[in-house]
């Protein structure tokens, strides 16, 4: 059971907008920034969003992050076939004094 | 170019020990926190441990606390994870990752390809 809660799956057609939610508590998302990672099996995970809504250099602006209270969201606009991957949210947890990940969301592009 | 290369994985019996290494290049090693994250077969990513840039501050998940020890050798640009009293549930691909900050609290902006650790008799 992960500390951060994500839907196990999401899907969309090319060009669509898809959002992935991440629910936590006041000790993690509520009080700290959220990070999002993209992971394709057999490869190194990739940082997609840091500090809740910042994109690292090279990440397309189709990807955006937001937070409200103890929940965060990753939005993908203009969905592309290469976006098919697993997506994870993560945040520092002040109560656990460590980092926590969501269980991951498998995104399928139909 | 930032590069991280894990080594030291393999098959170990329950109760045994293993030391993972992560050789890094392309950045000033002692200016950044470093972390280990693992992925068990068929499961999601799980944070394991973090060390600050100085190595003085270390953090562990409850699942490995008291059994695993994270350390760093700045002269060798290498991160380590000493894993003792290994259990079947420690079986996973272990990733080494570079933090964006000195503290290591925040995001992880570069990752290695991972190394497989299998705990089985």
Short mmCIF file of N, CA and C in Angstrom, two decimals, chain A:
data_model
loop_
_atom_site.label_atom_id
_atom_site.label_comp_id
_atom_site.label_asym_id
_atom_site.label_seq_id
_atom_site.Cartn_x
_atom_site.Cartn_y
_atom_site.Cartn_z
N UNK A 1 0.85 -1.19 0.00
CA UNK A 1 0.00 0.00 0.00
C UNK A 1 0.89 1.24 0.00
N UNK A 2 0.83 2.05 -1.06
CA UNK A 2 1.67 3.21 -1.16
C UNK A 2 1.10 4.36 -0.33
N UNK A 3 1.98 5.24 0.16
CA UNK A 3 1.55 6.39 0.94
C UNK A 3 0.78 7.38 0.07
N UNK A 4 1.25 7.57 -1.17
CA UNK A 4 0.55 8.42 -2.12
C UNK A 4 -0.32 7.54 -3.02
N UNK A 5 -1.55 7.99 -3.27
CA UNK A 5 -2.51 7.18 -4.02
C UNK A 5 -2.70 7.69 -5.44
N UNK A 6 -2.44 6.81 -6.40
CA UNK A 6 -2.65 7.10 -7.81
C UNK A 6 -3.61 6.07 -8.40
N UNK A 7 -4.34 6.43 -9.45
CA UNK A 7 -5.14 5.41 -10.15
C UNK A 7 -4.18 4.45 -10.84
N UNK A 8 -4.47 3.15 -10.84
CA UNK A 8 -3.54 2.19 -11.45
C UNK A 8 -3.41 2.35 -12.96
N UNK A 9 -4.44 2.87 -13.60
CA UNK A 9 -4.38 2.99 -15.05
C UNK A 9 -5.09 4.25 -15.54
N UNK A 10 -4.70 4.68 -16.73
CA UNK A 10 -5.33 5.79 -17.42
C UNK A 10 -5.15 5.55 -18.91
N UNK A 11 -6.01 6.15 -19.70
CA UNK A 11 -5.88 5.97 -21.14
C UNK A 11 -6.43 7.17 -21.89
N UNK A 12 -6.05 7.28 -23.15
CA UNK A 12 -6.54 8.35 -24.00
C UNK A 12 -6.13 8.09 -25.43
N UNK A 13 -6.74 8.82 -26.33
CA UNK A 13 -6.40 8.70 -27.74
C UNK A 13 -5.42 9.81 -28.13
N UNK A 14 -4.68 9.63 -29.20
CA UNK A 14 -3.74 10.68 -29.63
C UNK A 14 -4.41 12.03 -29.77
N UNK A 15 -3.75 13.06 -29.21
CA UNK A 15 -4.28 14.41 -29.29
C UNK A 15 -5.13 14.80 -28.10
N UNK A 16 -5.58 13.82 -27.33
CA UNK A 16 -6.43 14.10 -26.18
C UNK A 16 -5.61 14.67 -25.02
N UNK A 17 -6.35 15.18 -24.01
CA UNK A 17 -5.74 15.62 -22.76
C UNK A 17 -6.05 14.57 -21.70
N UNK A 18 -5.02 14.18 -20.96
CA UNK A 18 -5.19 13.19 -19.91
C UNK A 18 -4.64 13.76 -18.60
N UNK A 19 -5.32 13.48 -17.51
CA UNK A 19 -4.79 13.90 -16.21
C UNK A 19 -4.65 12.68 -15.30
N UNK A 20 -3.60 12.69 -14.49
CA UNK A 20 -3.33 11.64 -13.53
C UNK A 20 -3.29 12.27 -12.14
N UNK A 21 -4.06 11.74 -11.23
CA UNK A 21 -4.14 12.32 -9.89
C UNK A 21 -3.21 11.61 -8.91
N UNK A 22 -2.90 12.32 -7.84
CA UNK A 22 -2.02 11.79 -6.80
C UNK A 22 -2.50 12.37 -5.48
N UNK A 23 -2.97 11.50 -4.59
CA UNK A 23 -3.56 11.95 -3.33
C UNK A 23 -2.65 11.61 -2.15
N UNK A 24 -2.47 12.57 -1.26
CA UNK A 24 -1.60 12.34 -0.11
C UNK A 24 -2.19 12.94 1.15
N UNK A 25 -1.32 13.40 2.03
CA UNK A 25 -1.74 13.97 3.30
C UNK A 25 -1.00 15.29 3.56
N UNK A 26 -1.30 15.88 4.69
CA UNK A 26 -0.65 17.15 5.05
C UNK A 26 0.84 16.98 5.31
N UNK A 27 1.28 15.76 5.63
CA UNK A 27 2.70 15.56 5.93
C UNK A 27 3.55 15.38 4.67
N UNK A 28 2.91 15.14 3.54
CA UNK A 28 3.68 15.00 2.30
C UNK A 28 3.24 16.05 1.28
N UNK A 29 2.25 15.76 0.47
CA UNK A 29 1.84 16.70 -0.58
C UNK A 29 1.38 18.03 0.01
N UNK A 30 0.66 17.96 1.14
CA UNK A 30 0.13 19.19 1.73
C UNK A 30 1.20 20.17 2.16
N UNK A 31 2.39 19.69 2.48
CA UNK A 31 3.42 20.58 3.00
C UNK A 31 4.69 20.63 2.19
N UNK A 32 4.77 19.85 1.13
CA UNK A 32 6.00 19.78 0.33
C UNK A 32 5.69 19.77 -1.16
N UNK A 33 6.70 20.02 -1.95
CA UNK A 33 6.50 20.03 -3.39
C UNK A 33 6.39 18.59 -3.91
N UNK A 34 5.79 18.47 -5.08
CA UNK A 34 5.53 17.17 -5.69
C UNK A 34 6.38 17.01 -6.95
N UNK A 35 6.85 15.82 -7.16
CA UNK A 35 7.64 15.51 -8.35
C UNK A 35 6.97 14.38 -9.12
N UNK A 36 7.12 14.40 -10.41
CA UNK A 36 6.54 13.36 -11.27
C UNK A 36 7.63 12.74 -12.13
N UNK A 37 7.55 11.41 -12.27
CA UNK A 37 8.52 10.65 -13.05
C UNK A 37 7.80 9.82 -14.10
N UNK A 38 8.46 9.69 -15.24
CA UNK A 38 7.98 8.84 -16.33
C UNK A 38 8.93 7.64 -16.41
N UNK A 39 8.37 6.43 -16.50
CA UNK A 39 9.21 5.25 -16.51
C UNK A 39 8.73 4.26 -17.55
N UNK A 40 9.60 3.94 -18.48
CA UNK A 40 9.33 2.87 -19.43
C UNK A 40 10.12 1.65 -18.96
N UNK A 41 9.49 0.49 -18.95
CA UNK A 41 10.16 -0.74 -18.47
C UNK A 41 11.50 -0.96 -19.13
N UNK A 42 12.50 -1.28 -18.32
CA UNK A 42 13.83 -1.56 -18.85
C UNK A 42 14.68 -0.33 -19.07
N UNK A 43 14.15 0.83 -18.72
CA UNK A 43 14.92 2.07 -18.89
C UNK A 43 15.05 2.80 -17.56
N UNK A 44 15.86 3.85 -17.54
CA UNK A 44 15.99 4.66 -16.34
C UNK A 44 14.77 5.57 -16.21
N UNK A 45 14.19 5.67 -15.02
CA UNK A 45 13.10 6.64 -14.82
C UNK A 45 13.58 8.05 -15.20
N UNK A 46 12.62 8.87 -15.61
CA UNK A 46 12.93 10.23 -16.07
C UNK A 46 12.13 11.24 -15.28
N UNK A 47 12.80 12.28 -14.79
CA UNK A 47 12.11 13.35 -14.08
C UNK A 47 11.30 14.17 -15.08
N UNK A 48 10.01 14.29 -14.81
CA UNK A 48 9.10 14.97 -15.72
C UNK A 48 8.71 16.35 -15.20
N UNK A 49 8.39 16.41 -13.91
CA UNK A 49 7.98 17.64 -13.24
C UNK A 49 8.65 17.68 -11.87
N UNK A 50 9.23 18.81 -11.50
CA UNK A 50 9.78 18.98 -10.16
C UNK A 50 9.18 20.22 -9.52
N UNK A 51 9.30 20.30 -8.20
CA UNK A 51 8.73 21.44 -7.47
C UNK A 51 7.29 21.72 -7.87
N UNK A 52 6.52 20.65 -7.99
CA UNK A 52 5.08 20.68 -8.26
C UNK A 52 4.71 21.05 -9.69
N UNK A 53 5.36 22.09 -10.27
CA UNK A 53 4.90 22.56 -11.57
C UNK A 53 6.03 23.03 -12.50
N UNK A 54 7.26 22.60 -12.22
CA UNK A 54 8.40 23.01 -13.03
C UNK A 54 8.84 21.88 -13.95
N UNK A 55 9.16 22.23 -15.18
CA UNK A 55 9.63 21.23 -16.15
C UNK A 55 11.13 21.32 -16.31
N UNK A 56 11.83 20.18 -16.20
CA UNK A 56 13.28 20.20 -16.50
C UNK A 56 13.49 20.54 -17.97
N UNK A 57 14.68 21.01 -18.28
CA UNK A 57 15.02 21.29 -19.67
C UNK A 57 14.83 20.03 -20.51
N UNK A 58 14.17 20.20 -21.66
CA UNK A 58 13.97 19.09 -22.57
C UNK A 58 12.61 18.41 -22.45
N UNK A 59 11.89 18.67 -21.38
CA UNK A 59 10.55 18.10 -21.23
C UNK A 59 9.55 18.99 -21.96
N UNK A 60 8.77 18.42 -22.87
CA UNK A 60 7.83 19.25 -23.65
C UNK A 60 6.82 19.96 -22.75
N UNK A 61 6.36 21.13 -23.21
CA UNK A 61 5.39 21.88 -22.40
C UNK A 61 3.99 21.27 -22.47
N UNK A 62 3.86 20.13 -23.14
CA UNK A 62 2.60 19.37 -23.09
C UNK A 62 2.35 18.80 -21.70
N UNK A 63 3.44 18.68 -20.94
CA UNK A 63 3.35 18.14 -19.60
C UNK A 63 3.30 19.28 -18.58
N UNK A 64 2.35 19.19 -17.65
CA UNK A 64 2.24 20.21 -16.62
C UNK A 64 1.80 19.59 -15.31
N UNK A 65 2.18 20.23 -14.20
CA UNK A 65 1.83 19.73 -12.89
C UNK A 65 1.15 20.80 -12.06
N UNK A 66 0.30 20.37 -11.14
CA UNK A 66 -0.38 21.30 -10.25
C UNK A 66 -0.66 20.61 -8.92
N UNK A 67 -1.04 21.42 -7.94
CA UNK A 67 -1.34 20.89 -6.61
C UNK A 67 -2.42 21.73 -5.97
N UNK A 68 -3.29 21.07 -5.23
CA UNK A 68 -4.31 21.76 -4.44
C UNK A 68 -4.49 21.01 -3.13
N UNK A 69 -4.13 21.64 -2.04
CA UNK A 69 -4.24 20.98 -0.76
C UNK A 69 -3.35 19.75 -0.67
N UNK A 70 -3.96 18.61 -0.45
CA UNK A 70 -3.20 17.35 -0.31
C UNK A 70 -3.27 16.49 -1.56
N UNK A 71 -3.65 17.09 -2.68
CA UNK A 71 -3.70 16.34 -3.94
C UNK A 71 -2.92 17.06 -5.03
N UNK A 72 -2.36 16.28 -5.92
CA UNK A 72 -1.60 16.83 -7.05
C UNK A 72 -2.07 16.16 -8.33
N UNK A 73 -1.77 16.81 -9.44
CA UNK A 73 -2.17 16.26 -10.74
C UNK A 73 -1.09 16.49 -11.78
N UNK A 74 -0.98 15.52 -12.67
CA UNK A 74 -0.13 15.64 -13.85
C UNK A 74 -1.07 15.68 -15.05
N UNK A 75 -0.91 16.69 -15.89
CA UNK A 75 -1.72 16.79 -17.10
C UNK A 75 -0.82 16.63 -18.33
N UNK A 76 -1.32 15.88 -19.27
CA UNK A 76 -0.63 15.70 -20.55
C UNK A 76 -1.56 16.16 -21.65
N UNK A 77 -1.19 17.22 -22.34
CA UNK A 77 -1.97 17.72 -23.46
C UNK A 77 -1.44 17.15 -24.77
N UNK A 78 -2.32 17.04 -25.74
CA UNK A 78 -1.87 16.54 -27.05
C UNK A 78 -1.19 15.20 -26.94
N UNK A 79 -1.86 14.24 -26.35
CA UNK A 79 -1.30 12.92 -26.09
C UNK A 79 -0.66 12.32 -27.33
N UNK A 80 0.53 11.73 -27.14
CA UNK A 80 1.24 11.09 -28.24
C UNK A 80 1.53 9.63 -27.89
N UNK A 81 1.74 8.82 -28.89
CA UNK A 81 1.97 7.39 -28.67
C UNK A 81 3.20 7.15 -27.78
N UNK A 82 4.21 8.02 -27.89
CA UNK A 82 5.42 7.83 -27.09
C UNK A 82 5.22 8.19 -25.62
N UNK A 83 4.03 8.70 -25.27
CA UNK A 83 3.74 9.00 -23.87
C UNK A 83 3.30 7.75 -23.11
N UNK A 84 3.12 6.66 -23.83
CA UNK A 84 2.69 5.42 -23.17
C UNK A 84 3.82 4.94 -22.26
N UNK A 85 3.54 4.96 -20.95
CA UNK A 85 4.56 4.66 -19.95
C UNK A 85 3.89 4.59 -18.58
N UNK A 86 4.70 4.31 -17.55
CA UNK A 86 4.24 4.37 -16.17
C UNK A 86 4.61 5.73 -15.60
N UNK A 87 3.69 6.33 -14.84
CA UNK A 87 3.92 7.64 -14.25
C UNK A 87 3.80 7.56 -12.74
N UNK A 88 4.77 8.17 -12.05
CA UNK A 88 4.80 8.13 -10.60
C UNK A 88 4.88 9.53 -10.01
N UNK A 89 4.10 9.78 -8.98
CA UNK A 89 4.26 11.01 -8.20
C UNK A 89 5.12 10.68 -6.98
N UNK A 90 5.77 11.70 -6.42
CA UNK A 90 6.61 11.50 -5.25
C UNK A 90 6.70 12.82 -4.48
N UNK A 91 6.93 12.70 -3.18
CA UNK A 91 7.07 13.88 -2.34
C UNK A 91 7.82 13.49 -1.09
N UNK A 92 8.42 14.45 -0.42
CA UNK A 92 9.04 14.22 0.88
C UNK A 92 7.93 14.16 1.92
N UNK A 93 8.06 13.23 2.87
CA UNK A 93 7.08 13.10 3.93
C UNK A 93 7.74 13.49 5.26
N UNK A 94 7.23 14.56 5.87
CA UNK A 94 7.85 15.07 7.11
C UNK A 94 7.66 14.12 8.29
N UNK A 95 6.56 13.37 8.31
CA UNK A 95 6.30 12.45 9.42
C UNK A 95 7.19 11.21 9.32
N UNK A 96 7.37 10.70 8.12
CA UNK A 96 8.20 9.53 7.90
C UNK A 96 9.67 9.89 7.79
N UNK A 97 9.97 11.18 7.60
CA UNK A 97 11.33 11.66 7.39
C UNK A 97 11.99 10.91 6.24
N UNK A 98 11.25 10.83 5.16
CA UNK A 98 11.75 10.16 3.98
C UNK A 98 10.87 10.49 2.79
N UNK A 99 11.29 10.02 1.64
CA UNK A 99 10.53 10.26 0.43
C UNK A 99 9.48 9.18 0.25
N UNK A 100 8.36 9.51 -0.38
CA UNK A 100 7.31 8.54 -0.66
C UNK A 100 6.90 8.65 -2.13
N UNK A 101 6.59 7.50 -2.71
CA UNK A 101 6.12 7.44 -4.08
C UNK A 101 4.67 6.99 -4.13
N UNK A 102 3.99 7.36 -5.20
CA UNK A 102 2.70 6.79 -5.47
C UNK A 102 2.89 5.40 -6.07
N UNK A 103 1.79 4.65 -6.17
CA UNK A 103 1.88 3.30 -6.68
C UNK A 103 2.11 3.21 -8.19
N UNK A 104 1.97 4.36 -8.86
CA UNK A 104 2.20 4.38 -10.30
C UNK A 104 0.92 4.26 -11.10
N UNK A 105 0.87 4.94 -12.24
CA UNK A 105 -0.26 4.88 -13.15
C UNK A 105 0.24 4.47 -14.52
N UNK A 106 -0.32 3.40 -15.04
CA UNK A 106 0.07 2.93 -16.38
C UNK A 106 -0.80 3.65 -17.40
N UNK A 107 -0.17 4.46 -18.24
CA UNK A 107 -0.89 5.22 -19.25
C UNK A 107 -0.84 4.48 -20.58
N UNK A 108 -2.02 4.23 -21.13
CA UNK A 108 -2.15 3.58 -22.43
C UNK A 108 -2.67 4.57 -23.45
N UNK A 109 -2.00 4.65 -24.58
CA UNK A 109 -2.47 5.50 -25.68
C UNK A 109 -3.19 4.60 -26.68
N UNK A 110 -4.48 4.79 -26.79
CA UNK A 110 -5.33 3.88 -27.59
C UNK A 110 -5.17 4.11 -29.09
#
